[in-house]
Coordinates of C-alpha atoms and ligand atoms in Angstrom, one line a residue:
M1 CA 126.6 5.3 0.4
S2 CA 124.5 6.5 3.3
V3 CA 122.7 4.7 6.0
K4 CA 120.3 7.3 7.6
I5 CA 117.8 6.9 10.3
A6 CA 114.8 9.3 10.6
V7 CA 113.6 9.0 14.2
G8 CA 110.8 10.7 16.0
A9 CA 112.1 12.9 18.8
Q10 CA 108.9 13.4 20.8
W11 CA 105.8 11.2 21.2
G12 CA 105.3 10.4 17.6
D13 CA 103.4 12.3 14.9
E14 CA 106.3 14.6 14.4
G15 CA 105.7 14.6 10.6
K16 CA 108.1 11.7 9.9
G17 CA 106.0 10.6 6.9
K18 CA 106.5 13.8 5.0
I19 CA 110.3 14.0 5.9
I20 CA 110.8 10.4 4.8
D21 CA 108.9 11.0 1.6
L22 CA 111.1 14.0 1.0
L23 CA 114.3 12.2 1.7
G24 CA 113.0 9.2 -0.3
A25 CA 114.1 11.0 -3.5
Q26 CA 117.7 10.3 -2.6
A27 CA 117.1 6.9 -1.1
D28 CA 117.4 3.5 -2.7
F29 CA 115.9 1.6 0.2
I30 CA 113.4 2.7 2.9
V31 CA 113.0 0.3 5.8
R32 CA 110.8 0.0 8.9
Y33 CA 112.4 -1.6 11.9
Q34 CA 109.8 -1.5 14.7
G35 CA 106.2 -1.0 15.6
G36 CA 103.3 -2.2 13.5
A37 CA 100.0 -0.9 12.2
N38 CA 99.8 1.5 15.2
A39 CA 101.9 3.9 13.1
G40 CA 100.2 6.2 10.7
H41 CA 102.3 8.1 8.1
T42 CA 100.4 10.6 6.1
V43 CA 101.9 11.7 2.9
K44 CA 100.4 14.2 0.6
I45 CA 101.4 14.1 -3.1
K46 CA 99.7 16.7 -5.2
D47 CA 95.9 16.2 -4.6
R48 CA 96.2 12.7 -3.1
K49 CA 96.7 11.9 0.5
F50 CA 98.0 8.4 1.5
V51 CA 97.9 7.2 5.0
L52 CA 100.1 4.1 5.5
H53 CA 100.1 2.1 8.7
M54 CA 102.1 -1.0 7.8
I55 CA 103.8 -0.4 4.5
P56 CA 106.8 1.9 4.6
S57 CA 106.0 5.3 3.0
G58 CA 109.0 4.8 0.7
V59 CA 106.7 2.8 -1.5
L60 CA 105.3 6.1 -2.9
N61 CA 108.7 6.8 -4.4
D62 CA 109.1 5.0 -7.8
N63 CA 112.7 4.1 -7.5
V64 CA 112.8 3.0 -3.9
I65 CA 112.8 -0.5 -2.5
S66 CA 110.7 -0.7 0.7
A67 CA 111.3 -3.3 3.4
I68 CA 109.7 -4.3 6.7
G69 CA 112.3 -5.5 9.1
N70 CA 112.2 -8.4 11.6
G71 CA 111.6 -5.9 14.5
V72 CA 108.2 -4.9 13.1
V73 CA 105.0 -6.7 14.3
F74 CA 103.4 -7.6 11.0
D75 CA 99.7 -6.9 10.6
Y76 CA 98.7 -8.9 7.5
D77 CA 95.2 -7.5 7.2
S78 CA 96.5 -3.9 7.2
F79 CA 99.2 -4.9 4.8
I80 CA 96.8 -6.4 2.3
Q81 CA 94.4 -3.5 2.6
E82 CA 97.1 -1.0 2.0
L83 CA 98.4 -3.1 -1.0
N84 CA 94.9 -2.8 -2.5
T85 CA 94.6 0.9 -1.9
L86 CA 98.0 1.5 -3.4
K87 CA 97.1 -0.5 -6.5
E88 CA 93.8 1.3 -6.8
G89 CA 95.8 4.6 -6.7
G90 CA 98.1 3.5 -9.5
I91 CA 101.0 2.4 -7.4
D92 CA 102.2 -1.2 -7.8
P93 CA 104.7 -2.2 -5.2
D94 CA 105.4 -5.7 -6.6
G95 CA 109.1 -6.3 -6.8
K96 CA 110.0 -3.3 -4.7
L97 CA 108.4 -4.2 -1.4
F98 CA 109.7 -6.9 1.0
I99 CA 108.9 -8.3 4.4
S100 CA 111.4 -10.1 6.7
P101 CA 110.6 -13.7 7.3
Y102 CA 111.5 -13.1 10.9
A103 CA 109.0 -10.4 11.6
H104 CA 106.5 -11.5 14.2
V105 CA 102.9 -11.6 13.1
V106 CA 100.0 -9.8 14.8
M107 CA 97.4 -12.5 15.1
P108 CA 93.6 -11.8 15.4
Y109 CA 93.7 -12.7 19.1
H110 CA 96.4 -10.1 19.8
K111 CA 93.9 -7.3 18.9
E112 CA 91.2 -8.7 21.1
I113 CA 93.6 -9.1 24.0
D114 CA 94.8 -5.5 23.5
K115 CA 91.2 -4.3 23.8
A116 CA 90.2 -6.5 26.7
R117 CA 93.4 -5.7 28.7
E118 CA 93.1 -2.0 28.1
S119 CA 89.5 -1.9 29.2
A120 CA 90.3 -3.9 32.3
R121 CA 93.3 -1.6 33.3
T122 CA 92.7 1.0 36.0
T123 CA 95.4 3.2 34.5
K124 CA 94.7 3.3 30.8
I125 CA 97.6 3.7 28.3
G126 CA 95.3 4.7 25.5
T127 CA 96.6 2.0 23.1
T128 CA 95.7 2.0 19.4
F129 CA 94.1 -1.5 19.8
K130 CA 96.2 -2.8 17.0
G131 CA 97.4 -5.7 19.1
I132 CA 100.9 -4.3 19.4
G133 CA 101.6 -5.0 23.1
P134 CA 100.2 -8.6 23.0
A135 CA 102.2 -9.4 19.8
Y136 CA 105.5 -8.2 21.3
Q137 CA 104.6 -10.1 24.5
D138 CA 104.3 -13.3 22.5
K139 CA 107.6 -12.6 20.9
I140 CA 109.4 -12.0 24.2
C141 CA 107.8 -15.1 25.8
R142 CA 108.7 -17.1 22.7
C143 CA 105.3 -18.4 21.7
G144 CA 104.6 -15.9 18.8
F145 CA 104.6 -16.7 15.1
R146 CA 107.0 -15.2 12.6
V147 CA 106.1 -14.8 9.0
I148 CA 108.3 -17.8 8.1
D149 CA 106.3 -19.9 10.6
I150 CA 103.0 -19.2 8.9
L151 CA 104.4 -20.1 5.5
D152 CA 105.3 -23.5 6.9
K153 CA 101.8 -24.8 7.0
E154 CA 102.4 -28.0 8.9
F155 CA 104.4 -26.3 11.6
F156 CA 101.9 -23.5 11.9
A157 CA 98.8 -25.7 12.1
E158 CA 100.4 -27.6 15.0
K159 CA 101.7 -24.6 17.0
L160 CA 98.5 -22.6 16.5
K161 CA 96.6 -25.2 18.5
E162 CA 98.6 -24.5 21.6
N163 CA 98.3 -20.8 21.2
I164 CA 94.6 -20.8 20.7
E165 CA 94.1 -23.0 23.7
E166 CA 96.2 -20.6 25.8
K167 CA 94.4 -17.5 24.5
N168 CA 91.0 -19.0 25.0
F169 CA 91.9 -20.0 28.6
I170 CA 93.1 -16.5 29.3
F171 CA 90.0 -14.9 27.8
E172 CA 87.7 -17.2 29.6
R173 CA 89.3 -16.9 33.0
L174 CA 90.2 -13.3 32.9
Y175 CA 87.6 -11.7 30.7
G176 CA 84.7 -14.2 31.0
E177 CA 84.3 -15.1 27.4
S178 CA 84.5 -18.8 26.5
E179 CA 85.8 -20.3 23.2
K180 CA 86.5 -16.8 21.9
F181 CA 89.0 -17.8 19.2
N182 CA 88.3 -20.4 16.7
Y183 CA 91.2 -22.5 15.5
D184 CA 89.8 -23.4 12.1
D185 CA 88.8 -19.8 11.3
I186 CA 92.2 -18.4 12.2
L187 CA 94.1 -21.2 10.4
S188 CA 92.2 -20.7 7.1
D189 CA 92.4 -16.9 7.4
C190 CA 96.2 -17.0 7.8
F191 CA 96.7 -19.6 5.1
S192 CA 94.6 -17.7 2.5
K193 CA 96.2 -14.3 3.3
F194 CA 99.8 -15.6 3.4
E195 CA 99.3 -17.0 -0.1
I196 CA 99.1 -13.3 -1.1
I197 CA 102.0 -12.3 1.1
A198 CA 104.5 -15.1 0.3
K199 CA 105.9 -13.3 -2.7
Y200 CA 107.0 -10.3 -0.7
V201 CA 109.0 -12.3 1.8
K202 CA 112.8 -11.8 1.7
D203 CA 115.6 -11.8 4.2
V204 CA 115.9 -8.0 4.9
S205 CA 119.2 -8.3 6.7
I206 CA 120.8 -9.9 3.6
L207 CA 119.1 -7.4 1.3
L208 CA 120.5 -4.5 3.3
D209 CA 124.0 -6.0 3.6
E210 CA 124.1 -6.4 -0.2
A211 CA 122.8 -2.8 -0.6
I212 CA 125.6 -1.5 1.6
E213 CA 128.1 -3.5 -0.4
H214 CA 126.9 -1.8 -3.5
N215 CA 127.0 1.7 -2.0
K216 CA 123.3 2.2 -1.9
N217 CA 121.5 4.8 0.2
I218 CA 119.3 3.3 2.9
L219 CA 116.8 5.3 5.0
F220 CA 115.3 3.8 8.1
E221 CA 111.8 5.0 8.8
G222 CA 111.1 5.2 12.6
A223 CA 107.5 4.8 13.8
Q224 CA 106.2 6.5 17.0
G225 CA 108.8 8.5 18.8
T226 CA 111.6 8.5 21.4
L227 CA 109.3 9.0 24.4
L228 CA 107.1 6.0 23.4
D229 CA 110.2 3.7 23.5
I230 CA 109.7 0.7 25.7
D231 CA 112.9 1.4 27.6
H232 CA 113.5 5.1 27.2
G233 CA 110.0 6.4 27.0
T234 CA 107.5 7.6 29.6
F235 CA 106.8 4.0 30.9
P236 CA 104.2 2.6 31.2
Y237 CA 102.7 5.1 28.8
V238 CA 104.7 3.8 25.9
T239 CA 104.4 1.4 23.0
S240 CA 106.1 -2.0 23.1
S241 CA 109.0 -1.6 20.7
S242 CA 112.4 0.1 20.6
T243 CA 111.5 3.2 18.7
I244 CA 114.9 4.9 19.1
S245 CA 117.7 4.8 16.6
G246 CA 119.3 1.8 18.4
G247 CA 116.2 -0.2 17.5
V248 CA 117.4 -0.2 13.9
C249 CA 120.2 -2.7 14.5
I250 CA 117.9 -5.2 16.3
G251 CA 114.9 -4.6 14.1
A252 CA 116.5 -4.8 10.7
G253 CA 119.6 -6.9 11.3
I254 CA 122.3 -4.4 10.4
N255 CA 125.3 -3.7 12.6
P256 CA 125.8 -0.3 14.3
T257 CA 129.0 0.5 12.5
K258 CA 127.1 0.9 9.2
I259 CA 124.9 3.8 10.4
T260 CA 126.1 7.2 8.9
E261 CA 123.5 9.7 10.0
I262 CA 120.6 10.1 12.4
L263 CA 118.0 12.7 11.6
G264 CA 115.7 13.6 14.5
V265 CA 112.3 14.7 13.4
M266 CA 110.9 17.3 15.8
K267 CA 107.7 19.3 15.7
A268 CA 108.1 23.0 16.4
Y269 CA 105.7 22.4 19.3
T270 CA 104.7 19.2 21.1
T271 CA 101.8 16.7 20.7
R272 CA 100.8 13.5 22.3
V273 CA 98.0 11.0 21.6
G274 CA 97.0 8.6 24.3
N275 CA 97.5 8.9 28.0
G276 CA 100.5 9.8 30.0
P277 CA 102.4 12.8 31.4
F278 CA 103.0 15.8 29.2
V279 CA 104.6 18.7 31.1
T280 CA 104.0 21.5 28.5
E281 CA 100.4 20.4 27.7
L282 CA 98.1 23.4 27.1
H283 CA 94.4 23.4 28.1
D284 CA 93.9 27.0 26.9
E285 CA 93.2 28.9 23.7
V286 CA 96.8 28.4 22.4
G287 CA 96.4 24.6 22.8
K288 CA 93.2 24.8 20.8
F289 CA 94.9 27.0 18.2
L290 CA 97.7 24.5 17.7
A291 CA 95.3 21.6 17.5
E292 CA 93.2 23.3 14.9
K293 CA 95.8 25.0 12.8
G294 CA 98.1 21.9 13.0
G295 CA 95.3 19.5 12.1
E296 CA 96.3 17.5 15.2
V297 CA 94.2 14.3 14.8
G298 CA 95.8 10.8 15.2
A299 CA 96.3 9.2 11.8
T300 CA 95.6 5.7 13.1
T301 CA 92.8 6.3 15.6
G302 CA 91.3 9.6 14.6
R303 CA 91.7 10.8 18.3
P304 CA 92.5 14.4 18.9
R305 CA 96.2 15.0 19.8
R306 CA 97.0 16.8 23.0
C307 CA 99.1 19.9 22.2
G308 CA 101.7 22.0 24.1
Y309 CA 104.7 24.2 23.8
F310 CA 108.1 22.9 22.6
D311 CA 110.0 21.2 25.4
S312 CA 113.8 21.6 25.2
L313 CA 114.3 18.9 27.9
I314 CA 112.7 16.4 25.6
A315 CA 114.7 17.7 22.6
K316 CA 118.0 17.3 24.5
Y317 CA 117.0 13.9 25.7
A318 CA 116.1 12.7 22.2
V319 CA 119.5 13.9 20.9
R320 CA 121.3 12.1 23.7
I321 CA 119.4 8.8 23.4
N322 CA 119.4 8.6 19.6
G323 CA 122.7 10.3 18.7
I324 CA 120.8 12.8 16.5
S325 CA 123.2 14.4 14.1
S326 CA 120.7 16.9 12.5
I327 CA 117.2 18.0 13.1
A328 CA 114.2 18.2 10.7
L329 CA 112.0 20.8 12.4
T330 CA 108.4 20.4 11.3
K331 CA 105.2 22.4 11.3
L332 CA 106.9 25.7 12.0
D333 CA 104.2 27.4 9.9
V334 CA 101.6 26.4 12.6
L335 CA 103.2 28.8 15.1
G336 CA 102.7 31.7 12.8
S337 CA 100.3 34.5 14.1
L338 CA 100.9 33.6 17.8
D339 CA 102.0 36.8 19.4
K340 CA 104.3 35.1 21.9
I341 CA 105.7 31.6 21.7
K342 CA 106.9 29.8 24.8
V343 CA 109.5 27.1 25.1
C344 CA 110.1 25.0 28.2
T345 CA 113.7 25.3 29.5
A346 CA 113.4 23.4 32.8
Y347 CA 110.9 21.6 35.0
N348 CA 110.0 22.6 38.5
Y349 CA 109.5 19.3 40.3
N350 CA 108.1 20.0 43.7
G351 CA 110.4 23.0 44.1
K352 CA 113.4 21.3 42.6
I353 CA 114.6 22.7 39.2
L354 CA 115.3 19.9 36.7
H355 CA 117.3 20.6 33.5
D356 CA 117.3 17.0 32.2
F357 CA 114.3 14.9 31.2
I358 CA 113.6 12.0 33.5
P359 CA 111.5 9.2 32.0
V360 CA 109.5 8.6 35.1
A361 CA 105.8 9.2 34.8
R362 CA 105.2 10.2 38.4
V363 CA 108.1 12.8 38.3
L364 CA 106.7 14.3 35.1
E365 CA 103.2 14.3 36.4
N366 CA 104.3 16.5 39.3
S367 CA 106.5 18.8 37.3
E368 CA 105.6 22.3 36.2
P369 CA 107.2 23.9 33.1
V370 CA 109.6 26.8 33.4
Y371 CA 109.2 28.9 30.2
Q372 CA 111.2 31.3 28.1
E373 CA 109.2 33.5 25.9
F374 CA 109.9 34.4 22.3
D375 CA 108.2 37.0 20.1
G376 CA 106.1 35.4 17.3
W377 CA 105.7 36.4 13.7
S378 CA 102.6 37.3 11.8
E379 CA 103.7 36.5 8.2
D380 CA 102.5 33.3 6.4
I381 CA 105.7 31.3 6.0
S382 CA 104.2 28.3 4.2
N383 CA 105.6 29.3 0.8
I384 CA 109.0 30.4 1.8
K385 CA 111.8 28.4 0.1
N386 CA 115.0 29.9 1.5
Y387 CA 116.0 30.0 5.1
E388 CA 117.2 33.7 4.8
D389 CA 113.6 34.7 3.8
L390 CA 112.1 33.5 7.1
P391 CA 111.0 36.2 9.5
E392 CA 113.7 37.1 12.0
N393 CA 111.7 35.9 14.9
A394 CA 111.2 32.5 13.2
K395 CA 115.0 32.3 12.7
R396 CA 115.6 33.2 16.3
Y397 CA 113.3 30.3 17.4
I398 CA 115.1 27.8 15.1
E399 CA 118.5 29.1 16.4
Y400 CA 117.4 28.6 20.0
I401 CA 116.6 25.0 19.2
E402 CA 120.0 24.5 17.6
N403 CA 121.8 26.1 20.6
V404 CA 119.9 24.2 23.2
T405 CA 120.4 20.8 21.5
K406 CA 123.8 21.6 20.1
V407 CA 122.6 20.0 16.8
P408 CA 122.0 21.8 13.5
V409 CA 118.5 22.1 12.0
S410 CA 118.9 20.8 8.4
I411 CA 115.3 20.9 7.2
V412 CA 112.5 23.2 8.2
S413 CA 109.1 22.0 7.1
V414 CA 106.5 24.7 6.6
G415 CA 103.5 22.7 5.2
P416 CA 102.5 19.2 4.3
E417 CA 103.6 19.2 0.6
R418 CA 107.1 18.1 -0.5
S419 CA 107.7 21.5 -1.9
Q420 CA 107.0 23.2 1.5
S421 CA 110.4 22.4 2.8
I422 CA 113.4 24.6 3.5
F423 CA 116.8 23.0 3.3
K424 CA 119.0 25.0 5.7
D425 CA 122.8 25.0 4.8
Ligands
IMP501 P1 100.1 0.9 21.2 O1 101.4 1.2 20.4 O2 98.9 0.7 20.4 O3 100.3 -0.2 22.2 O4 99.8 2.2 22.1 C1 100.7 2.7 23.2 C2 100.8 4.2 23.2 O5 101.5 4.7 22.1 C3 99.4 4.9 23.1 O6 99.5 6.1 23.9 C4 99.3 5.3 21.7 O7 98.5 6.5 21.5 C5 100.8 5.6 21.3 N1 101.1 5.4 19.9 C6 101.2 4.3 19.2 N2 101.5 4.5 18.0 C7 101.6 5.8 17.8 C8 101.9 6.7 16.7 O8 102.2 6.3 15.6 N3 101.9 8.0 17.0 C9 101.7 8.5 18.2 N4 101.3 7.8 19.3 C10 101.3 6.4 19.1

């Protein structure tokens, strides 16, 4: 029995989709616990590329049961669209895909509020416009709908009235558009779509408890990354959920004593989509090189990702906050052919040297990276299967990361395919 969490150690897009797909071979259950359709996991299987936003990428493994926990904000349109794409691609998730009845639902008005609020903000966060913040806001202020509420037609029809009135009032007063949301349209849209969804609804906490009882292997699939966490990220440039490993207990209804392993997924360099501080960001040829060679384009929004050198302060922070017990280091191949590779070892904050990451945007915005330089390697490593066969300089780079984080690297990913993975030790 194992209960493993794969958590993003940077700002998301660390390549979790591939790692989860890889580990999925040993998993019986793959579960999402936070976020919504803002996530974008790209998995390449042979010639086919699947991009999943709502459905856990475990669904691509035949023998895996996938579940969406209560901590996720459930986007029913994305879910149905992905169901259809999977079915067209010959993958039928019926009977092996479940949604918690207690997951909050992203309503059509959440997406509109997300857009309106973002465009009205002076300091833009760069949200994905998937309604994430407004949906979590309604959860916290206790007026949101859970999956189970929409399945109860009478209850939903009554409560929706209040919600629509409130949202229309906000829209009219704040954004100058009257009667923006139509009660009847939203009601019938939800009723018809939840007819399709009803058969996937199951108590995920009970499902997992029974799985643990039967010694099954469970893998939790984190979305976004540590620095986008609502509490521990670079606030306010964060998403609205608990992306860190601790989010699993809340977002899936399992207790912390059941967790056996926490895998931190770290890119060999750093990227970020959206706004916010990024100390090692590169605006030079190396930044362009990483973006191009790494194909650094957001899976959900298609926006180019900002690129920079590996930041060991972030890595150490992610280890501390998540309790990472081993690291999956991804996209190491992308660094190949760089003559020199830098890693950030400290920040110079207005003349003061910082060795620990501080999640305060204005401190980070005024920090300069202090770098250590490594020699690069020129060989193409994308087909290497054994750790020993990696160029010495690549091994030196990996060992630096192990030393600075005090955590072993267990997987080195050298390409998007399942087969392009080196299991160290
Ligand atoms: P939201 O989650 O749409 O509210 O966006 C908040 C911030 O999180 C923005 O900077 C987004 O670009 C970022 N973000 C949200 N989801 C992801 C993701 O899956 N990968 C990387 N960044 C993300």
